[in-house]
Amino acid sequence: MSQLHELVAGLREDPTCVFAQPVDQMGKTSLTLPDDLRQFYEACGGLVLFQDAPFVWVIVGAHQMIPTNLEVIGEQVEDDITSTWFVIARQRGDSNALISIDLGASRLGWCYDSDVEVHGLVGNSAVLANSFTELLEQLVKSRGQYVFWEDPRFVSKGDAYDAIDNSSE
């Protein structure tokens, strides 16, 4: 059993986690998804994590994934790395708190803090995880009690713009 499947199985045992029914979401999206995210969507149609906690995160369904730039600034920015970022999670009750997943080939699956205050800002776009599984693992570990990347124990993975030569994007 993969790490992702183990996480999902454990969450199914938690009554504070609510799974959306899986639907044929793959037929409804033309996006190229990382393998672990595709497996997640085959198992469920989305997920509310720890609905009684202070920080409730909602993993959106594949059909709800929209470009983060459209959500945050109202337009795509084709010449920026954020052009391949899609909303993968929202904090329930806080429309500004978003997590993006990168669907670009060179950073496929990387996840970023896309809160409206920091989205796309060089030096403020924290890399939260290098895969959807890693993101889910961190969200599960925090159990909705804190924002994991704001915890002093979180080991920084750098900024989305680190070592990016925007002239070649």
mmCIF file with all atom_site columns, C-alpha atoms in Angstrom:
data_model
loop_
_atom_site.group_PDB
_atom_site.id
_atom_site.type_symbol
_atom_site.label_atom_id
_atom_site.label_alt_id
_atom_site.label_comp_id
_atom_site.label_asym_id
_atom_site.label_entity_id
_atom_site.label_seq_id
_atom_site.pdbx_PDB_ins_code
_atom_site.Cartn_x
_atom_site.Cartn_y
_atom_site.Cartn_z
_atom_site.occupancy
_atom_site.B_iso_or_equiv
_atom_site.pdbx_formal_charge
_atom_site.auth_seq_id
_atom_site.auth_comp_id
_atom_site.auth_asym_id
_atom_site.auth_atom_id
_atom_site.pdbx_PDB_model_num
ATOM 1   C CA . MET A 1 1   ? 0.000   0.000  0.000   1.00 0.00 ? 1   MET A CA 1
ATOM 2   C CA . SER A 1 2   ? 1.399   3.413  -0.979  1.00 0.00 ? 2   SER A CA 1
ATOM 3   C CA . GLN A 1 3   ? 1.968   6.186  1.522   1.00 0.00 ? 3   GLN A CA 1
ATOM 4   C CA . LEU A 1 4   ? -0.943  8.112  -0.013  1.00 0.00 ? 4   LEU A CA 1
ATOM 5   C CA . HIS A 1 5   ? -3.296  5.162  0.323   1.00 0.00 ? 5   HIS A CA 1
ATOM 6   C CA . GLU A 1 6   ? -2.224  4.684  3.952   1.00 0.00 ? 6   GLU A CA 1
ATOM 7   C CA . LEU A 1 7   ? -2.969  8.354  4.691   1.00 0.00 ? 7   LEU A CA 1
ATOM 8   C CA . VAL A 1 8   ? -6.397  8.133  3.048   1.00 0.00 ? 8   VAL A CA 1
ATOM 9   C CA . ALA A 1 9   ? -7.217  4.890  4.862   1.00 0.00 ? 9   ALA A CA 1
ATOM 10  C CA . GLY A 1 10  ? -6.310  6.470  8.205   1.00 0.00 ? 10  GLY A CA 1
ATOM 11  C CA . LEU A 1 11  ? -8.385  9.565  7.465   1.00 0.00 ? 11  LEU A CA 1
ATOM 12  C CA . ARG A 1 12  ? -11.405 7.411  6.593   1.00 0.00 ? 12  ARG A CA 1
ATOM 13  C CA . GLU A 1 13  ? -11.338 6.216  10.222  1.00 0.00 ? 13  GLU A CA 1
ATOM 14  C CA . ASP A 1 14  ? -11.509 9.794  11.536  1.00 0.00 ? 14  ASP A CA 1
ATOM 15  C CA . PRO A 1 15  ? -15.101 11.043 11.946  1.00 0.00 ? 15  PRO A CA 1
ATOM 16  C CA . THR A 1 16  ? -13.923 14.677 11.650  1.00 0.00 ? 16  THR A CA 1
ATOM 17  C CA . CYS A 1 17  ? -12.764 14.069 8.079   1.00 0.00 ? 17  CYS A CA 1
ATOM 18  C CA . VAL A 1 18  ? -15.405 14.178 5.368   1.00 0.00 ? 18  VAL A CA 1
ATOM 19  C CA . PHE A 1 19  ? -14.803 12.572 1.996   1.00 0.00 ? 19  PHE A CA 1
ATOM 20  C CA . ALA A 1 20  ? -16.608 13.582 -1.163  1.00 0.00 ? 20  ALA A CA 1
ATOM 21  C CA . GLN A 1 21  ? -17.720 10.655 -3.280  1.00 0.00 ? 21  GLN A CA 1
ATOM 22  C CA . PRO A 1 22  ? -15.359 9.819  -6.116  1.00 0.00 ? 22  PRO A CA 1
ATOM 23  C CA . VAL A 1 23  ? -16.729 10.763 -9.489  1.00 0.00 ? 23  VAL A CA 1
ATOM 24  C CA . ASP A 1 24  ? -15.285 10.436 -12.939 1.00 0.00 ? 24  ASP A CA 1
ATOM 25  C CA . GLN A 1 25  ? -13.191 13.531 -12.373 1.00 0.00 ? 25  GLN A CA 1
ATOM 26  C CA . MET A 1 26  ? -10.430 12.473 -14.688 1.00 0.00 ? 26  MET A CA 1
ATOM 27  C CA . GLY A 1 27  ? -12.823 12.708 -17.616 1.00 0.00 ? 27  GLY A CA 1
ATOM 28  C CA . LYS A 1 28  ? -13.756 16.236 -16.524 1.00 0.00 ? 28  LYS A CA 1
ATOM 29  C CA . THR A 1 29  ? -10.251 17.657 -16.489 1.00 0.00 ? 29  THR A CA 1
ATOM 30  C CA . SER A 1 30  ? -7.679  18.083 -19.209 1.00 0.00 ? 30  SER A CA 1
ATOM 31  C CA . LEU A 1 31  ? -4.999  18.882 -16.637 1.00 0.00 ? 31  LEU A CA 1
ATOM 32  C CA . THR A 1 32  ? -1.878  16.757 -16.345 1.00 0.00 ? 32  THR A CA 1
ATOM 33  C CA . LEU A 1 33  ? -1.952  15.641 -12.732 1.00 0.00 ? 33  LEU A CA 1
ATOM 34  C CA . PRO A 1 34  ? 0.869   14.093 -10.704 1.00 0.00 ? 34  PRO A CA 1
ATOM 35  C CA . ASP A 1 35  ? 0.380   10.356 -10.176 1.00 0.00 ? 35  ASP A CA 1
ATOM 36  C CA . ASP A 1 36  ? -0.314  10.671 -6.442  1.00 0.00 ? 36  ASP A CA 1
ATOM 37  C CA . LEU A 1 37  ? -2.975  13.330 -6.983  1.00 0.00 ? 37  LEU A CA 1
ATOM 38  C CA . ARG A 1 38  ? -4.591  11.225 -9.696  1.00 0.00 ? 38  ARG A CA 1
ATOM 39  C CA . GLN A 1 39  ? -4.666  8.277  -7.240  1.00 0.00 ? 39  GLN A CA 1
ATOM 40  C CA . PHE A 1 40  ? -6.227  10.534 -4.602  1.00 0.00 ? 40  PHE A CA 1
ATOM 41  C CA . TYR A 1 41  ? -8.996  11.527 -6.998  1.00 0.00 ? 41  TYR A CA 1
ATOM 42  C CA . GLU A 1 42  ? -9.593  7.909  -7.915  1.00 0.00 ? 42  GLU A CA 1
ATOM 43  C CA . ALA A 1 43  ? -10.173 7.223  -4.195  1.00 0.00 ? 43  ALA A CA 1
ATOM 44  C CA . CYS A 1 44  ? -12.300 10.276 -3.415  1.00 0.00 ? 44  CYS A CA 1
ATOM 45  C CA . GLY A 1 45  ? -13.767 13.402 -4.913  1.00 0.00 ? 45  GLY A CA 1
ATOM 46  C CA . GLY A 1 46  ? -12.266 15.795 -2.369  1.00 0.00 ? 46  GLY A CA 1
ATOM 47  C CA . LEU A 1 47  ? -11.785 15.953 1.370   1.00 0.00 ? 47  LEU A CA 1
ATOM 48  C CA . VAL A 1 48  ? -12.546 18.146 4.377   1.00 0.00 ? 48  VAL A CA 1
ATOM 49  C CA . LEU A 1 49  ? -9.813  17.658 6.978   1.00 0.00 ? 49  LEU A CA 1
ATOM 50  C CA . PHE A 1 50  ? -10.648 17.788 10.691  1.00 0.00 ? 50  PHE A CA 1
ATOM 51  C CA . GLN A 1 51  ? -13.892 19.757 10.430  1.00 0.00 ? 51  GLN A CA 1
ATOM 52  C CA . ASP A 1 52  ? -13.964 20.579 14.167  1.00 0.00 ? 52  ASP A CA 1
ATOM 53  C CA . ALA A 1 53  ? -10.416 21.987 14.259  1.00 0.00 ? 53  ALA A CA 1
ATOM 54  C CA . PRO A 1 54  ? -9.367  25.666 14.267  1.00 0.00 ? 54  PRO A CA 1
ATOM 55  C CA . PHE A 1 55  ? -7.814  25.328 10.774  1.00 0.00 ? 55  PHE A CA 1
ATOM 56  C CA . VAL A 1 56  ? -10.047 23.254 8.518   1.00 0.00 ? 56  VAL A CA 1
ATOM 57  C CA . TRP A 1 57  ? -8.556  22.572 5.083   1.00 0.00 ? 57  TRP A CA 1
ATOM 58  C CA . VAL A 1 58  ? -10.637 21.471 2.131   1.00 0.00 ? 58  VAL A CA 1
ATOM 59  C CA . ILE A 1 59  ? -8.875  19.516 -0.627  1.00 0.00 ? 59  ILE A CA 1
ATOM 60  C CA . VAL A 1 60  ? -10.808 20.455 -3.748  1.00 0.00 ? 60  VAL A CA 1
ATOM 61  C CA . GLY A 1 61  ? -12.051 17.978 -6.320  1.00 0.00 ? 61  GLY A CA 1
ATOM 62  C CA . ALA A 1 62  ? -10.330 17.757 -9.705  1.00 0.00 ? 62  ALA A CA 1
ATOM 63  C CA . HIS A 1 63  ? -13.250 19.528 -11.358 1.00 0.00 ? 63  HIS A CA 1
ATOM 64  C CA . GLN A 1 64  ? -12.807 22.431 -8.875  1.00 0.00 ? 64  GLN A CA 1
ATOM 65  C CA . MET A 1 65  ? -9.140  23.039 -9.602  1.00 0.00 ? 65  MET A CA 1
ATOM 66  C CA . ILE A 1 66  ? -8.773  26.492 -11.110 1.00 0.00 ? 66  ILE A CA 1
ATOM 67  C CA . PRO A 1 67  ? -5.662  28.504 -11.956 1.00 0.00 ? 67  PRO A CA 1
ATOM 68  C CA . THR A 1 68  ? -4.579  30.262 -8.782  1.00 0.00 ? 68  THR A CA 1
ATOM 69  C CA . ASN A 1 69  ? -3.844  33.482 -10.652 1.00 0.00 ? 69  ASN A CA 1
ATOM 70  C CA . LEU A 1 70  ? -7.476  33.659 -11.798 1.00 0.00 ? 70  LEU A CA 1
ATOM 71  C CA . GLU A 1 71  ? -8.641  33.158 -8.214  1.00 0.00 ? 71  GLU A CA 1
ATOM 72  C CA . VAL A 1 72  ? -6.229  35.626 -6.612  1.00 0.00 ? 72  VAL A CA 1
ATOM 73  C CA . ILE A 1 73  ? -5.585  38.372 -9.183  1.00 0.00 ? 73  ILE A CA 1
ATOM 74  C CA . GLY A 1 74  ? -8.315  37.766 -11.730 1.00 0.00 ? 74  GLY A CA 1
ATOM 75  C CA . GLU A 1 75  ? -6.083  36.997 -14.718 1.00 0.00 ? 75  GLU A CA 1
ATOM 76  C CA . GLN A 1 76  ? -3.363  34.650 -15.882 1.00 0.00 ? 76  GLN A CA 1
ATOM 77  C CA . VAL A 1 77  ? 0.247   35.838 -15.913 1.00 0.00 ? 77  VAL A CA 1
ATOM 78  C CA . GLU A 1 78  ? 1.755   33.685 -18.650 1.00 0.00 ? 78  GLU A CA 1
ATOM 79  C CA . ASP A 1 79  ? 5.350   34.852 -18.188 1.00 0.00 ? 79  ASP A CA 1
ATOM 80  C CA . ASP A 1 80  ? 5.508   33.926 -14.488 1.00 0.00 ? 80  ASP A CA 1
ATOM 81  C CA . ILE A 1 81  ? 5.975   30.546 -12.794 1.00 0.00 ? 81  ILE A CA 1
ATOM 82  C CA . THR A 1 82  ? 2.550   30.967 -11.177 1.00 0.00 ? 82  THR A CA 1
ATOM 83  C CA . SER A 1 83  ? 0.901   30.378 -14.569 1.00 0.00 ? 83  SER A CA 1
ATOM 84  C CA . THR A 1 84  ? 1.005   26.618 -13.888 1.00 0.00 ? 84  THR A CA 1
ATOM 85  C CA . TRP A 1 85  ? -0.299  26.805 -10.302 1.00 0.00 ? 85  TRP A CA 1
ATOM 86  C CA . PHE A 1 86  ? -3.798  25.559 -9.462  1.00 0.00 ? 86  PHE A CA 1
ATOM 87  C CA . VAL A 1 87  ? -5.771  25.813 -6.232  1.00 0.00 ? 87  VAL A CA 1
ATOM 88  C CA . ILE A 1 88  ? -5.605  22.425 -4.501  1.00 0.00 ? 88  ILE A CA 1
ATOM 89  C CA . ALA A 1 89  ? -6.753  23.415 -0.984  1.00 0.00 ? 89  ALA A CA 1
ATOM 90  C CA . ARG A 1 90  ? -8.699  26.158 0.746   1.00 0.00 ? 90  ARG A CA 1
ATOM 91  C CA . GLN A 1 91  ? -8.986  26.963 4.395   1.00 0.00 ? 91  GLN A CA 1
ATOM 92  C CA . ARG A 1 92  ? -12.673 26.806 5.259   1.00 0.00 ? 92  ARG A CA 1
ATOM 93  C CA . GLY A 1 93  ? -13.945 30.156 6.492   1.00 0.00 ? 93  GLY A CA 1
ATOM 94  C CA . ASP A 1 94  ? -10.952 32.114 5.164   1.00 0.00 ? 94  ASP A CA 1
ATOM 95  C CA . SER A 1 95  ? -11.297 32.871 1.479   1.00 0.00 ? 95  SER A CA 1
ATOM 96  C CA . ASN A 1 96  ? -7.759  34.294 1.395   1.00 0.00 ? 96  ASN A CA 1
ATOM 97  C CA . ALA A 1 97  ? -5.992  31.121 2.582   1.00 0.00 ? 97  ALA A CA 1
ATOM 98  C CA . LEU A 1 98  ? -5.120  28.949 -0.408  1.00 0.00 ? 98  LEU A CA 1
ATOM 99  C CA . ILE A 1 99  ? -2.603  26.245 -1.238  1.00 0.00 ? 99  ILE A CA 1
ATOM 100 C CA . SER A 1 100 ? -1.544  25.781 -4.853  1.00 0.00 ? 100 SER A CA 1
ATOM 101 C CA . ILE A 1 101 ? -0.162  22.787 -6.665  1.00 0.00 ? 101 ILE A CA 1
ATOM 102 C CA . ASP A 1 102 ? 2.156   23.225 -9.623  1.00 0.00 ? 102 ASP A CA 1
ATOM 103 C CA . LEU A 1 103 ? 1.131   21.366 -12.760 1.00 0.00 ? 103 LEU A CA 1
ATOM 104 C CA . GLY A 1 104 ? 4.109   22.558 -14.785 1.00 0.00 ? 104 GLY A CA 1
ATOM 105 C CA . ALA A 1 105 ? 6.383   19.790 -16.032 1.00 0.00 ? 105 ALA A CA 1
ATOM 106 C CA . SER A 1 106 ? 9.533   20.944 -14.220 1.00 0.00 ? 106 SER A CA 1
ATOM 107 C CA . ARG A 1 107 ? 7.866   21.254 -10.786 1.00 0.00 ? 107 ARG A CA 1
ATOM 108 C CA . LEU A 1 108 ? 4.932   18.870 -11.185 1.00 0.00 ? 108 LEU A CA 1
ATOM 109 C CA . GLY A 1 109 ? 3.280   18.342 -7.799  1.00 0.00 ? 109 GLY A CA 1
ATOM 110 C CA . TRP A 1 110 ? 5.099   21.025 -5.836  1.00 0.00 ? 110 TRP A CA 1
ATOM 111 C CA . CYS A 1 111 ? 2.784   22.855 -3.433  1.00 0.00 ? 111 CYS A CA 1
ATOM 112 C CA . TYR A 1 112 ? 2.961   26.515 -2.408  1.00 0.00 ? 112 TYR A CA 1
ATOM 113 C CA . ASP A 1 113 ? 1.469   28.972 0.052   1.00 0.00 ? 113 ASP A CA 1
ATOM 114 C CA . SER A 1 114 ? -0.875  31.022 -2.123  1.00 0.00 ? 114 SER A CA 1
ATOM 115 C CA . ASP A 1 115 ? -2.574  33.134 0.496   1.00 0.00 ? 115 ASP A CA 1
ATOM 116 C CA . VAL A 1 116 ? -3.779  36.251 -1.326  1.00 0.00 ? 116 VAL A CA 1
ATOM 117 C CA . GLU A 1 117 ? -1.270  38.355 0.638   1.00 0.00 ? 117 GLU A CA 1
ATOM 118 C CA . VAL A 1 118 ? 1.759   36.397 -0.618  1.00 0.00 ? 118 VAL A CA 1
ATOM 119 C CA . HIS A 1 119 ? 0.761   34.601 -3.840  1.00 0.00 ? 119 HIS A CA 1
ATOM 120 C CA . GLY A 1 120 ? 3.325   35.142 -6.569  1.00 0.00 ? 120 GLY A CA 1
ATOM 121 C CA . LEU A 1 121 ? 5.539   37.452 -4.529  1.00 0.00 ? 121 LEU A CA 1
ATOM 122 C CA . VAL A 1 122 ? 9.233   36.682 -4.884  1.00 0.00 ? 122 VAL A CA 1
ATOM 123 C CA . GLY A 1 123 ? 10.600  35.810 -1.452  1.00 0.00 ? 123 GLY A CA 1
ATOM 124 C CA . ASN A 1 124 ? 7.135   35.192 0.005   1.00 0.00 ? 124 ASN A CA 1
ATOM 125 C CA . SER A 1 125 ? 5.974   32.150 -1.989  1.00 0.00 ? 125 SER A CA 1
ATOM 126 C CA . ALA A 1 126 ? 6.936   29.328 0.346   1.00 0.00 ? 126 ALA A CA 1
ATOM 127 C CA . VAL A 1 127 ? 7.350   25.831 -1.055  1.00 0.00 ? 127 VAL A CA 1
ATOM 128 C CA . LEU A 1 128 ? 5.226   23.732 1.301   1.00 0.00 ? 128 LEU A CA 1
ATOM 129 C CA . ALA A 1 129 ? 5.797   20.292 -0.182  1.00 0.00 ? 129 ALA A CA 1
ATOM 130 C CA . ASN A 1 130 ? 7.388   18.624 -3.192  1.00 0.00 ? 130 ASN A CA 1
ATOM 131 C CA . SER A 1 131 ? 4.374   16.357 -3.786  1.00 0.00 ? 131 SER A CA 1
ATOM 132 C CA . PHE A 1 132 ? 0.680   16.146 -3.033  1.00 0.00 ? 132 PHE A CA 1
ATOM 133 C CA . THR A 1 133 ? 1.347   13.185 -0.725  1.00 0.00 ? 133 THR A CA 1
ATOM 134 C CA . GLU A 1 134 ? 3.853   15.234 1.264   1.00 0.00 ? 134 GLU A CA 1
ATOM 135 C CA . LEU A 1 135 ? 1.347   18.102 1.519   1.00 0.00 ? 135 LEU A CA 1
ATOM 136 C CA . LEU A 1 136 ? -1.399  15.781 2.736   1.00 0.00 ? 136 LEU A CA 1
ATOM 137 C CA . GLU A 1 137 ? 0.996   14.212 5.227   1.00 0.00 ? 137 GLU A CA 1
ATOM 138 C CA . GLN A 1 138 ? 1.834   17.652 6.693   1.00 0.00 ? 138 GLN A CA 1
ATOM 139 C CA . LEU A 1 139 ? -1.840  18.638 6.877   1.00 0.00 ? 139 LEU A CA 1
ATOM 140 C CA . VAL A 1 140 ? -2.634  15.373 8.649   1.00 0.00 ? 140 VAL A CA 1
ATOM 141 C CA . LYS A 1 141 ? 0.266   15.812 11.054  1.00 0.00 ? 141 LYS A CA 1
ATOM 142 C CA . SER A 1 142 ? -1.000  19.257 12.085  1.00 0.00 ? 142 SER A CA 1
ATOM 143 C CA . ARG A 1 143 ? -4.570  17.887 12.507  1.00 0.00 ? 143 ARG A CA 1
ATOM 144 C CA . GLY A 1 144 ? -5.923  21.375 11.851  1.00 0.00 ? 144 GLY A CA 1
ATOM 145 C CA . GLN A 1 145 ? -4.453  22.715 15.086  1.00 0.00 ? 145 GLN A CA 1
ATOM 146 C CA . TYR A 1 146 ? -1.957  25.056 13.379  1.00 0.00 ? 146 TYR A CA 1
ATOM 147 C CA . VAL A 1 147 ? -0.788  26.135 9.938   1.00 0.00 ? 147 VAL A CA 1
ATOM 148 C CA . PHE A 1 148 ? 2.102   23.720 9.514   1.00 0.00 ? 148 PHE A CA 1
ATOM 149 C CA . TRP A 1 149 ? 4.406   26.002 7.511   1.00 0.00 ? 149 TRP A CA 1
ATOM 150 C CA . GLU A 1 150 ? 4.077   28.745 10.146  1.00 0.00 ? 150 GLU A CA 1
ATOM 151 C CA . ASP A 1 151 ? 5.215   26.351 12.880  1.00 0.00 ? 151 ASP A CA 1
ATOM 152 C CA . PRO A 1 152 ? 8.821   27.030 13.987  1.00 0.00 ? 152 PRO A CA 1
ATOM 153 C CA . ARG A 1 153 ? 9.570   23.305 13.599  1.00 0.00 ? 153 ARG A CA 1
ATOM 154 C CA . PHE A 1 154 ? 8.734   23.369 9.883   1.00 0.00 ? 154 PHE A CA 1
ATOM 155 C CA . VAL A 1 155 ? 11.887  22.956 7.822   1.00 0.00 ? 155 VAL A CA 1
ATOM 156 C CA . SER A 1 156 ? 11.822  25.487 5.013   1.00 0.00 ? 156 SER A CA 1
ATOM 157 C CA . LYS A 1 157 ? 11.891  24.125 1.483   1.00 0.00 ? 157 LYS A CA 1
ATOM 158 C CA . GLY A 1 158 ? 12.693  27.572 0.142   1.00 0.00 ? 158 GLY A CA 1
ATOM 159 C CA . ASP A 1 159 ? 10.783  29.974 -2.007  1.00 0.00 ? 159 ASP A CA 1
ATOM 160 C CA . ALA A 1 160 ? 9.094   29.102 -5.296  1.00 0.00 ? 160 ALA A CA 1
ATOM 161 C CA . TYR A 1 161 ? 11.281  31.663 -7.048  1.00 0.00 ? 161 TYR A CA 1
ATOM 162 C CA . ASP A 1 162 ? 14.609  30.378 -5.670  1.00 0.00 ? 162 ASP A CA 1
ATOM 163 C CA . ALA A 1 163 ? 17.019  29.552 -8.502  1.00 0.00 ? 163 ALA A CA 1
ATOM 164 C CA . ILE A 1 164 ? 14.427  30.426 -11.143 1.00 0.00 ? 164 ILE A CA 1
ATOM 165 C CA . ASP A 1 165 ? 15.642  32.230 -14.207 1.00 0.00 ? 165 ASP A CA 1
ATOM 166 C CA . ASN A 1 166 ? 12.416  33.963 -15.222 1.00 0.00 ? 166 ASN A CA 1
ATOM 167 C CA . SER A 1 167 ? 13.855  34.795 -18.619 1.00 0.00 ? 167 SER A CA 1
ATOM 168 C CA . SER A 1 168 ? 13.657  31.117 -19.554 1.00 0.00 ? 168 SER A CA 1
ATOM 169 C CA . GLU A 1 169 ? 10.158  30.480 -18.174 1.00 0.00 ? 169 GLU A CA 1
#
